[in-house]
PDB file of N, CA and C in Angstrom:
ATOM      1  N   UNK A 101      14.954  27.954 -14.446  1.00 53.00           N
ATOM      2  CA  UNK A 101      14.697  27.415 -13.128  1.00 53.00           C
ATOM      3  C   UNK A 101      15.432  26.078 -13.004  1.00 53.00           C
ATOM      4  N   UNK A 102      16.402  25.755 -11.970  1.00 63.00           N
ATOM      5  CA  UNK A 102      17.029  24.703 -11.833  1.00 63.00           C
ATOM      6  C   UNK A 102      16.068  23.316 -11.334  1.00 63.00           C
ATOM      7  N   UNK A 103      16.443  22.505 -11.658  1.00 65.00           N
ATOM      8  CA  UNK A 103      15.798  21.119 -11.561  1.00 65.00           C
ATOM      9  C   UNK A 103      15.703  21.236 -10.065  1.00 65.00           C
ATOM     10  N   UNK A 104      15.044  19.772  -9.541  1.00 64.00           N
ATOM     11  CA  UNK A 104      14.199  20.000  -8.114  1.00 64.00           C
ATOM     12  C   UNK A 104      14.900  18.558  -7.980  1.00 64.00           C
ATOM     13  N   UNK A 105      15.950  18.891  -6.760  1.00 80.00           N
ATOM     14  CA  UNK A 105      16.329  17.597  -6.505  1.00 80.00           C
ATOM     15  C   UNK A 105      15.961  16.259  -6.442  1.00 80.00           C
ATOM     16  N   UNK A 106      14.608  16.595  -5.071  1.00 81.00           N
ATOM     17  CA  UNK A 106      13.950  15.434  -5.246  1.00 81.00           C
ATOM     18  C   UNK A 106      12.306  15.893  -5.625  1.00 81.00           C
ATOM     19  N   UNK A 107      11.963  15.112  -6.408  1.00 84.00           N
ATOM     20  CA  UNK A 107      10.464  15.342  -7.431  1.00 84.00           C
ATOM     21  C   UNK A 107       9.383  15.353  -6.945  1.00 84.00           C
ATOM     22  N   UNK A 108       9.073  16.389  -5.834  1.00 84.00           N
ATOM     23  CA  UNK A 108       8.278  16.281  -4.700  1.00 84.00           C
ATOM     24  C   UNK A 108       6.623  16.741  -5.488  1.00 84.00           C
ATOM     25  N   UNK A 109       6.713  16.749  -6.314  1.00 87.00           N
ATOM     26  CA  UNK A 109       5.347  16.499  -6.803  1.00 87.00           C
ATOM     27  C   UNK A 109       4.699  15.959  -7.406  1.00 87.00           C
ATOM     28  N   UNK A 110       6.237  15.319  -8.001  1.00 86.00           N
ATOM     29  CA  UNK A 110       5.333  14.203  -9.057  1.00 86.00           C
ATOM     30  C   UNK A 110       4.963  13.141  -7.614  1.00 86.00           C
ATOM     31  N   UNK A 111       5.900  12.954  -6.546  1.00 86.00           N
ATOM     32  CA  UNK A 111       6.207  12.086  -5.858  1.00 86.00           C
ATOM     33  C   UNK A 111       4.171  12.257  -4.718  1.00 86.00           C
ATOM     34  N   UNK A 112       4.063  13.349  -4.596  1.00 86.00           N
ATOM     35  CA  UNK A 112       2.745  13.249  -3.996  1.00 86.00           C
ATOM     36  C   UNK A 112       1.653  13.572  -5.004  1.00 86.00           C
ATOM     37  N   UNK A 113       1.699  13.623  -6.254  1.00 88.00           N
ATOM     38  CA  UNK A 113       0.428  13.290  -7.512  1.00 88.00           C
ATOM     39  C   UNK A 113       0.349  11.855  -7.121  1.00 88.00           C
ATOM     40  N   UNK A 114       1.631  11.237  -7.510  1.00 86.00           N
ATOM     41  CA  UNK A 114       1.308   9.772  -7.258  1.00 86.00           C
ATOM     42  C   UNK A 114       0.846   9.224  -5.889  1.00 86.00           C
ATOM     43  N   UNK A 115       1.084   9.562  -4.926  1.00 88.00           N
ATOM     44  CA  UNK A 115       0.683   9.608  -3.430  1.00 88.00           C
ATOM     45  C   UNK A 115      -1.043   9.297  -3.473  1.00 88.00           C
ATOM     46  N   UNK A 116      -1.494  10.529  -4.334  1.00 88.00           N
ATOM     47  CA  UNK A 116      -2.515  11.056  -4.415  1.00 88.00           C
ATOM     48  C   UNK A 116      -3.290   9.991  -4.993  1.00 88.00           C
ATOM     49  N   UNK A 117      -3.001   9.734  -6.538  1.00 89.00           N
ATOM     50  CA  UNK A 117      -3.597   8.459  -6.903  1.00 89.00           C
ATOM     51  C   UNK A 117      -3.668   7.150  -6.385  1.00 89.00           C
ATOM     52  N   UNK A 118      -2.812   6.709  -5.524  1.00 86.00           N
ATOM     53  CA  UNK A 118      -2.708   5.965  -4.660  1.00 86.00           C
ATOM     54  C   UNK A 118      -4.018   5.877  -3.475  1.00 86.00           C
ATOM     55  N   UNK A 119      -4.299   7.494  -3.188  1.00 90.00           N
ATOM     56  CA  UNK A 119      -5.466   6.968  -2.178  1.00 90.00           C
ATOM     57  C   UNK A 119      -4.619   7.642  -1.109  1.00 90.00           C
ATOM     58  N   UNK A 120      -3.572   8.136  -0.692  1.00 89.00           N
ATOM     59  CA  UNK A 120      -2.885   8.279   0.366  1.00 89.00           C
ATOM     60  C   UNK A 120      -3.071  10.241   0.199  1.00 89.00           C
ATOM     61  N   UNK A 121      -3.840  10.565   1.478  1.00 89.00           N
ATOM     62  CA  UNK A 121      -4.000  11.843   1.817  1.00 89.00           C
ATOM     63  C   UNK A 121      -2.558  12.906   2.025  1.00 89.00           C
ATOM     64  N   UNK A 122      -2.228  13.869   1.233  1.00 88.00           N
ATOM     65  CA  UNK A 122      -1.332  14.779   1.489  1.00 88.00           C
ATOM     66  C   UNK A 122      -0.551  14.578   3.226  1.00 88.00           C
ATOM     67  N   UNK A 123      -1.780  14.501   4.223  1.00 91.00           N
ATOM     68  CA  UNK A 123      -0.609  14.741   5.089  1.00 91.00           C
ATOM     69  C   UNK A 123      -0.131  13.576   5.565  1.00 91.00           C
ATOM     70  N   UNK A 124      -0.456  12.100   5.283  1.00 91.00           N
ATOM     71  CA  UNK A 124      -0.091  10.899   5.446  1.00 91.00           C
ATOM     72  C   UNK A 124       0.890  10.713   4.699  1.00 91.00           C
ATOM     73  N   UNK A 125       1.146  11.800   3.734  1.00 89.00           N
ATOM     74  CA  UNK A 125       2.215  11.238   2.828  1.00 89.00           C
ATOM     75  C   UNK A 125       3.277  11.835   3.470  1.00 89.00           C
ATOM     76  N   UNK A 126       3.178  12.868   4.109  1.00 90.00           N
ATOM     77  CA  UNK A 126       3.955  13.602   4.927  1.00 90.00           C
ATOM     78  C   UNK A 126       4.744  12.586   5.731  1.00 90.00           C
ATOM     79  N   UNK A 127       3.660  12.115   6.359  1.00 93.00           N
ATOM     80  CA  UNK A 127       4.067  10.932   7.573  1.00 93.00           C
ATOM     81  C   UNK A 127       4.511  10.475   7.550  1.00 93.00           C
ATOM     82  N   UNK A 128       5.195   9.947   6.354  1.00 91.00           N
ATOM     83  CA  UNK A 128       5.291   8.716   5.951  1.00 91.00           C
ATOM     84  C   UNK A 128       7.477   8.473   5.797  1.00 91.00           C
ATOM     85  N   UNK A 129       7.616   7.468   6.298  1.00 91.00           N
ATOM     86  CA  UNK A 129       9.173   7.644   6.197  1.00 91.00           C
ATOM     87  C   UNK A 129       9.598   6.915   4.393  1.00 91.00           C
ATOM     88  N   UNK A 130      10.948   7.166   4.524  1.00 85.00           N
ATOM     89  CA  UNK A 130      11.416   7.176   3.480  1.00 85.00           C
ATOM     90  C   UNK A 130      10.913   5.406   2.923  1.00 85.00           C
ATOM     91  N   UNK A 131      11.443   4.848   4.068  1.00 88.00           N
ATOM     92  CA  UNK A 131      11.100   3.659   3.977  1.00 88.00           C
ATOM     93  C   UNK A 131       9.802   2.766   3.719  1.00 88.00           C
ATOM     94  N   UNK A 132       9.072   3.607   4.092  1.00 90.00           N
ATOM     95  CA  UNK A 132       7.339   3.119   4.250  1.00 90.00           C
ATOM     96  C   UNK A 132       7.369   3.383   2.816  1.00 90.00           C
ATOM     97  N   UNK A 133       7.509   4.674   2.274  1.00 85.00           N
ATOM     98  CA  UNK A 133       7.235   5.355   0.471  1.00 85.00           C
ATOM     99  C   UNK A 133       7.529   4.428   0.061  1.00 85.00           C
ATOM    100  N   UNK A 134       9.052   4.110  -0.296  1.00 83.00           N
ATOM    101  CA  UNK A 134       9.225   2.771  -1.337  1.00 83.00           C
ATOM    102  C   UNK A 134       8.509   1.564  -1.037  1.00 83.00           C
ATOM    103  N   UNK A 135       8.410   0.948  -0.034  1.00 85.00           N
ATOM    104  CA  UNK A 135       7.388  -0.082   0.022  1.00 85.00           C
ATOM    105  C   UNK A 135       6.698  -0.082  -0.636  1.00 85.00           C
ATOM    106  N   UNK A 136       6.025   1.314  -0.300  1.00 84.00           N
ATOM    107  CA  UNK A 136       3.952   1.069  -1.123  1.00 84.00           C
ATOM    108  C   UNK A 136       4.260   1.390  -2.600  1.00 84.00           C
ATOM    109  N   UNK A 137       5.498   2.485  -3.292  1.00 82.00           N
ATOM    110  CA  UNK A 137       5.637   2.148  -4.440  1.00 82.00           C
ATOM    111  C   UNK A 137       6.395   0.868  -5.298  1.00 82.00           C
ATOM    112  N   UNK A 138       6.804   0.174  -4.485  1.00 82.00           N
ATOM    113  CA  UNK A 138       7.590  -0.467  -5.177  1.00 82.00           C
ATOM    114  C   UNK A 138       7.400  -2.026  -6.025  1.00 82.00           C
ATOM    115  N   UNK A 139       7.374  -2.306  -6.705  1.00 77.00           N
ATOM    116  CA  UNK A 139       6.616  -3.287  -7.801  1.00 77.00           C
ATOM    117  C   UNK A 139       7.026  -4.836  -6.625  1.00 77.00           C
ATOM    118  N   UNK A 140       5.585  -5.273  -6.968  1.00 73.00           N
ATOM    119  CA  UNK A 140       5.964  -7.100  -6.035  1.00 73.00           C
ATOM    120  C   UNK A 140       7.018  -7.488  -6.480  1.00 73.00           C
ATOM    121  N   UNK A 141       7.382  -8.134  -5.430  1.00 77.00           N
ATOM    122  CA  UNK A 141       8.603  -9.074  -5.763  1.00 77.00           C
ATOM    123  C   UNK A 141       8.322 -10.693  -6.050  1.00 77.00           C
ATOM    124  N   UNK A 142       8.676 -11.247  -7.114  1.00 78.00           N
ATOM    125  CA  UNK A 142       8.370 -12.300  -7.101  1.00 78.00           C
ATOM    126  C   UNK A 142       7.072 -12.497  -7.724  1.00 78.00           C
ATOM    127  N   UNK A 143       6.804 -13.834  -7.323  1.00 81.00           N
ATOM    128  CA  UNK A 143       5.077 -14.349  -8.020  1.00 81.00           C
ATOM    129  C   UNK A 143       4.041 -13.404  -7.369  1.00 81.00           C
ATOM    130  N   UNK A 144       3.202 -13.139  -7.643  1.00 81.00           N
ATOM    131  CA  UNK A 144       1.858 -12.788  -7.108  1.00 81.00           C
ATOM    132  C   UNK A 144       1.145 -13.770  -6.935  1.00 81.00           C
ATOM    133  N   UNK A 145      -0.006 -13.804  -5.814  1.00 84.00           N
ATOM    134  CA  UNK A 145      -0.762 -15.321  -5.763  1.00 84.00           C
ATOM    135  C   UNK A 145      -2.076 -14.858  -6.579  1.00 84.00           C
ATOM    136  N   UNK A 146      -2.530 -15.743  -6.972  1.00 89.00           N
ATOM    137  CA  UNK A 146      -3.530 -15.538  -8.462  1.00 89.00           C
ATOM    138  C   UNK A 146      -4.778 -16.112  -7.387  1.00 89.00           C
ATOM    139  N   UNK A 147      -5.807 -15.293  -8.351  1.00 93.00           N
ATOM    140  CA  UNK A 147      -7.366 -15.459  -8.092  1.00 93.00           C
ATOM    141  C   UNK A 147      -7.442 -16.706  -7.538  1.00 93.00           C
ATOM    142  N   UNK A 148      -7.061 -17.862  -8.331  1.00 94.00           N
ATOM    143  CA  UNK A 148      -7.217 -19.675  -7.809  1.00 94.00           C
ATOM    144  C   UNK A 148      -6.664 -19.954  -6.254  1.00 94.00           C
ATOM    145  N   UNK A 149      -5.375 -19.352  -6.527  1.00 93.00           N
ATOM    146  CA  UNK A 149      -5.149 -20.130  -5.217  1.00 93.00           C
ATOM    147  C   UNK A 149      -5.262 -18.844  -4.020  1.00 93.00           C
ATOM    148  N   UNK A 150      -5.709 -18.087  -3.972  1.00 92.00           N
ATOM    149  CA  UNK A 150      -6.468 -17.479  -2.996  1.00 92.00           C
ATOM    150  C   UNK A 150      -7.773 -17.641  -2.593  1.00 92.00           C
ATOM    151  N   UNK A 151      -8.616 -18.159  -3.602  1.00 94.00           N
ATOM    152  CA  UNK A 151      -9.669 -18.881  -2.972  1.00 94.00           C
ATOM    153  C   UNK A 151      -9.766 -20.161  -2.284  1.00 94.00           C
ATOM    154  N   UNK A 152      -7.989 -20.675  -2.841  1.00 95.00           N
ATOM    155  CA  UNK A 152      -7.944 -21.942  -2.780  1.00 95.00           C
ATOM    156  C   UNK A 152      -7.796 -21.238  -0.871  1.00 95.00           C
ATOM    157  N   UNK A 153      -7.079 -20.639  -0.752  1.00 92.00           N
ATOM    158  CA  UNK A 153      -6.268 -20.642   0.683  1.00 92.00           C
ATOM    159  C   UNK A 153      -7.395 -20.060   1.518  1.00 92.00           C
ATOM    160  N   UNK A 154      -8.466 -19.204   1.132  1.00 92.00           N
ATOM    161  CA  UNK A 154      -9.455 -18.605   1.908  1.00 92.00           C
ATOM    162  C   UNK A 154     -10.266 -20.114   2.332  1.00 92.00           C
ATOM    163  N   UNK A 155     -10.227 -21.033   1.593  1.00 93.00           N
ATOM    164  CA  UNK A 155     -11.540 -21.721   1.982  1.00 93.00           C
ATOM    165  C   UNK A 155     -10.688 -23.517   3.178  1.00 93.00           C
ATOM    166  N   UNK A 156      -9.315 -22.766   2.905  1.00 93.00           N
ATOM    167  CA  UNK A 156      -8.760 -23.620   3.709  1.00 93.00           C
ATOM    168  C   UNK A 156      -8.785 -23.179   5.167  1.00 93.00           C
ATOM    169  N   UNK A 157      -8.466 -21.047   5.303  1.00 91.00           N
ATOM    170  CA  UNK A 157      -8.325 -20.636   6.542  1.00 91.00           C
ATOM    171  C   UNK A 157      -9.656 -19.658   6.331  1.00 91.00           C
ATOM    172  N   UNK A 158     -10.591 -19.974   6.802  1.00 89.00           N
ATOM    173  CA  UNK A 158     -11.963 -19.108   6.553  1.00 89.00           C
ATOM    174  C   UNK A 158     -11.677 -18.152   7.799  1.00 89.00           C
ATOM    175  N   UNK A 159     -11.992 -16.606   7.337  1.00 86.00           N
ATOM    176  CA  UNK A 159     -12.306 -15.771   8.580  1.00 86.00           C
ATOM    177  C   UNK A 159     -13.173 -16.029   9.676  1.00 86.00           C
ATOM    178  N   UNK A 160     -12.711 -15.957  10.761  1.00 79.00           N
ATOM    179  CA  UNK A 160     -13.732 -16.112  11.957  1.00 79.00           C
ATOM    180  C   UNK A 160     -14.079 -14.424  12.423  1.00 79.00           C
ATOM    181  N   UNK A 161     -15.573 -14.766  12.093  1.00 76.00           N
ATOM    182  CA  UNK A 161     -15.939 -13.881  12.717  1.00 76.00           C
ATOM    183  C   UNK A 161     -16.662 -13.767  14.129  1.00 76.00           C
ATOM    184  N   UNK A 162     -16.359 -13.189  15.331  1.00 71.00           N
ATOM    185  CA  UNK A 162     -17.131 -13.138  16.454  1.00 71.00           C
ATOM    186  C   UNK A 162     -18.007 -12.528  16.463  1.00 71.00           C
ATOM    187  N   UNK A 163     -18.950 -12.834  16.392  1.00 68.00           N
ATOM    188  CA  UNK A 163     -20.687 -11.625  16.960  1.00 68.00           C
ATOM    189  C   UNK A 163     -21.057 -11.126  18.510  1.00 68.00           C
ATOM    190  N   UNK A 164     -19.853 -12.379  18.879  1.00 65.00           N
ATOM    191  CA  UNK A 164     -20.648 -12.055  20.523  1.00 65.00           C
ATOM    192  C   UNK A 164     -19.358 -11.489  21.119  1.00 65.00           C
ATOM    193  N   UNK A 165     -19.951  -9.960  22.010  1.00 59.00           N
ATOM    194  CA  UNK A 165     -19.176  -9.056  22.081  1.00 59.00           C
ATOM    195  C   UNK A 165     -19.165  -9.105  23.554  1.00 59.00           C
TER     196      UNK A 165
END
């Protein structure tokens, strides 16, 4: 059996583990795929200074509707 051009199953196993439903993966353009697989670029912001930045820009929440 000849090889499979593109690896369309390993490519939606991983989809799968991801959390992303078969037909969303469908949906999904070439461009969107690599995004969500593709490793950060750069620093990541660490536990510290995300609390640091949450308590600088606190969520507002509205109750009154």
């Amino acid at each position: 059996m000849p090889a499979e051009a593109t690896p369309w199953r390993a490519l939606l196993a991983a989809a799968s583990q991801t959390g992303i439903a078969p037909a969303d993966f469908w949906r999904l353009s070439l461009r969107e795929w690599r995004a969500l697989i593709a490793p950060p670029a750069g620093e990541t912001l660490s536990r510290q200074a995300f609390e640091a930045l949450a308590k600088l820009h606190p969520d507002q929440i509205d109750d009154q509707y």
